[in-house]
Amino acid sequence: MQLFSGKADGFRFGETHYQWRRPRSHGLLKQLFEMYFKEELVMSYTWEDFERDYAREHLHLLSPKEVVEQFSPKDVLEQFSPKDVLEQFSPKEMLEQLSPEVIEKYLAKLKKP
């Protein structure tokens, strides 16, 4: 099958003469062909490489919520500085997350010279 030939001439012949039977497969393989011809893609390009590149090129089709849901809260928050994260909350919202004992202990620490 020339379409999957490791030789450039065979690959070109296969690409121009192959009769597509499944339109869905055609889109995937056509994208690979275009990358191969445009960028002279090396044949060591793996499925993992393709999946990563495909996701990158189509990420805009997902909402931010759909993207963030793929990660744990810890992984998401590690991408931001504590300052950036805390700026999203009012002082009241932050203090409501702390016990009165923790707040009092911190205030006492601030009062010490």
mmCIF file of C-alpha atoms in Angstrom:
data_model
loop_
_atom_site.group_PDB
_atom_site.id
_atom_site.type_symbol
_atom_site.label_atom_id
_atom_site.label_comp_id
_atom_site.label_asym_id
_atom_site.label_seq_id
_atom_site.Cartn_x
_atom_site.Cartn_y
_atom_site.Cartn_z
ATOM 1 C CA MET A 1 0.000 0.000 0.000
ATOM 2 C CA GLN A 2 1.752 3.097 -1.286
ATOM 3 C CA LEU A 3 -0.236 5.431 0.945
ATOM 4 C CA PHE A 4 1.792 4.414 3.982
ATOM 5 C CA SER A 5 5.084 3.994 2.191
ATOM 6 C CA GLY A 6 8.220 5.048 4.013
ATOM 7 C CA LYS A 7 9.480 6.496 0.721
ATOM 8 C CA ALA A 8 8.404 9.988 -0.310
ATOM 9 C CA ASP A 9 7.555 9.020 -3.918
ATOM 10 C CA GLY A 10 5.393 6.101 -2.791
ATOM 11 C CA PHE A 11 3.685 8.299 -0.237
ATOM 12 C CA ARG A 12 2.866 10.947 -2.861
ATOM 13 C CA PHE A 13 1.534 8.310 -5.264
ATOM 14 C CA GLY A 14 -0.626 6.769 -2.548
ATOM 15 C CA GLU A 15 -1.966 10.149 -1.471
ATOM 16 C CA THR A 16 -3.060 11.108 -4.992
ATOM 17 C CA HIS A 17 -4.489 7.713 -6.010
ATOM 18 C CA TYR A 18 -6.102 6.360 -2.850
ATOM 19 C CA GLN A 19 -9.904 6.019 -3.010
ATOM 20 C CA TRP A 20 -11.318 7.134 0.342
ATOM 21 C CA ARG A 21 -14.050 4.855 1.692
ATOM 22 C CA ARG A 22 -14.551 6.441 5.086
ATOM 23 C CA PRO A 23 -14.955 10.241 5.060
ATOM 24 C CA ARG A 24 -14.149 10.440 8.770
ATOM 25 C CA SER A 25 -10.758 8.762 8.257
ATOM 26 C CA HIS A 26 -10.105 11.017 5.299
ATOM 27 C CA GLY A 27 -10.026 14.140 7.489
ATOM 28 C CA LEU A 28 -7.534 12.671 9.929
ATOM 29 C CA LEU A 29 -5.203 11.291 7.291
ATOM 30 C CA LYS A 30 -5.521 14.375 5.089
ATOM 31 C CA GLN A 31 -4.316 16.499 7.995
ATOM 32 C CA LEU A 32 -1.300 14.219 8.408
ATOM 33 C CA PHE A 33 -0.583 14.395 4.672
ATOM 34 C CA GLU A 34 -0.740 18.188 4.700
ATOM 35 C CA MET A 35 1.667 18.327 7.623
ATOM 36 C CA TYR A 36 3.974 15.882 5.870
ATOM 37 C CA PHE A 37 4.076 17.849 2.626
ATOM 38 C CA LYS A 38 4.122 21.314 4.173
ATOM 39 C CA GLU A 39 6.659 20.694 6.917
ATOM 40 C CA GLU A 40 8.397 17.618 5.552
ATOM 41 C CA LEU A 41 7.371 15.766 8.651
ATOM 42 C CA VAL A 42 9.750 12.995 9.657
ATOM 43 C CA MET A 43 8.213 9.536 9.736
ATOM 44 C CA SER A 44 9.087 9.110 13.418
ATOM 45 C CA TYR A 45 6.072 11.298 14.194
ATOM 46 C CA THR A 46 4.125 9.210 16.710
ATOM 47 C CA TRP A 47 0.435 8.897 17.579
ATOM 48 C CA GLU A 48 1.218 10.673 20.840
ATOM 49 C CA ASP A 49 2.786 13.548 18.856
ATOM 50 C CA PHE A 50 -0.268 13.695 16.612
ATOM 51 C CA GLU A 51 -2.718 13.626 19.529
ATOM 52 C CA ARG A 52 -0.828 16.417 21.319
ATOM 53 C CA ASP A 53 -0.640 18.578 18.175
ATOM 54 C CA TYR A 54 -4.279 17.897 17.315
ATOM 55 C CA ALA A 55 -5.404 18.858 20.823
ATOM 56 C CA ARG A 56 -3.321 22.044 20.676
ATOM 57 C CA GLU A 57 -4.765 23.037 17.297
ATOM 58 C CA HIS A 58 -8.356 22.360 18.366
ATOM 59 C CA LEU A 59 -8.281 23.527 21.978
ATOM 60 C CA HIS A 60 -10.154 26.699 21.007
ATOM 61 C CA LEU A 61 -13.225 24.540 20.331
ATOM 62 C CA LEU A 62 -13.568 23.795 24.056
ATOM 63 C CA SER A 63 -14.814 26.213 26.684
ATOM 64 C CA PRO A 64 -12.380 27.208 29.456
ATOM 65 C CA LYS A 65 -14.519 25.152 31.851
ATOM 66 C CA GLU A 66 -14.151 22.039 29.685
ATOM 67 C CA VAL A 67 -10.384 22.516 29.546
ATOM 68 C CA VAL A 68 -9.962 23.102 33.289
ATOM 69 C CA GLU A 69 -12.108 20.056 34.126
ATOM 70 C CA GLN A 70 -9.342 17.881 32.663
ATOM 71 C CA PHE A 71 -7.041 18.816 35.558
ATOM 72 C CA SER A 72 -7.084 18.654 39.331
ATOM 73 C CA PRO A 73 -7.581 21.932 41.229
ATOM 74 C CA LYS A 74 -4.005 21.575 42.516
ATOM 75 C CA ASP A 75 -2.597 21.330 38.972
ATOM 76 C CA VAL A 76 -4.593 24.367 37.858
ATOM 77 C CA LEU A 77 -3.651 26.524 40.850
ATOM 78 C CA GLU A 78 0.057 25.666 40.514
ATOM 79 C CA GLN A 79 0.038 27.618 37.246
ATOM 80 C CA PHE A 80 -0.611 30.865 39.125
ATOM 81 C CA SER A 81 1.179 32.775 41.846
ATOM 82 C CA PRO A 82 -0.492 32.918 45.280
ATOM 83 C CA LYS A 83 -0.970 36.650 44.720
ATOM 84 C CA ASP A 84 -2.874 36.053 41.462
ATOM 85 C CA VAL A 85 -5.097 33.454 43.125
ATOM 86 C CA LEU A 86 -5.846 35.545 46.218
ATOM 87 C CA GLU A 87 -6.689 38.627 44.143
ATOM 88 C CA GLN A 88 -9.778 36.745 42.963
ATOM 89 C CA PHE A 89 -11.261 36.839 46.488
ATOM 90 C CA SER A 90 -12.362 39.618 48.811
ATOM 91 C CA PRO A 91 -10.775 39.840 52.291
ATOM 92 C CA LYS A 92 -14.107 38.699 53.735
ATOM 93 C CA GLU A 93 -14.145 35.581 51.530
ATOM 94 C CA MET A 94 -10.597 34.726 52.554
ATOM 95 C CA LEU A 95 -11.215 35.240 56.274
ATOM 96 C CA GLU A 96 -14.360 33.096 56.149
ATOM 97 C CA GLN A 97 -12.131 30.147 55.261
ATOM 98 C CA LEU A 98 -10.150 30.485 58.506
ATOM 99 C CA SER A 99 -11.171 29.540 62.012
ATOM 100 C CA PRO A 100 -11.422 32.320 64.637
ATOM 101 C CA GLU A 101 -8.502 30.693 66.477
ATOM 102 C CA VAL A 102 -6.225 30.920 63.440
ATOM 103 C CA ILE A 103 -7.184 34.560 62.878
ATOM 104 C CA GLU A 104 -6.595 35.459 66.541
ATOM 105 C CA LYS A 105 -3.250 33.661 66.576
ATOM 106 C CA TYR A 106 -2.124 35.536 63.473
ATOM 107 C CA LEU A 107 -3.273 38.904 64.866
ATOM 108 C CA ALA A 108 -1.434 38.221 68.131
ATOM 109 C CA LYS A 109 1.711 37.434 66.143
ATOM 110 C CA LEU A 110 1.417 40.749 64.290
ATOM 111 C CA LYS A 111 1.103 42.710 67.568
ATOM 112 C CA LYS A 112 4.377 41.336 68.961
ATOM 113 C CA PRO A 113 7.341 43.685 68.460
#
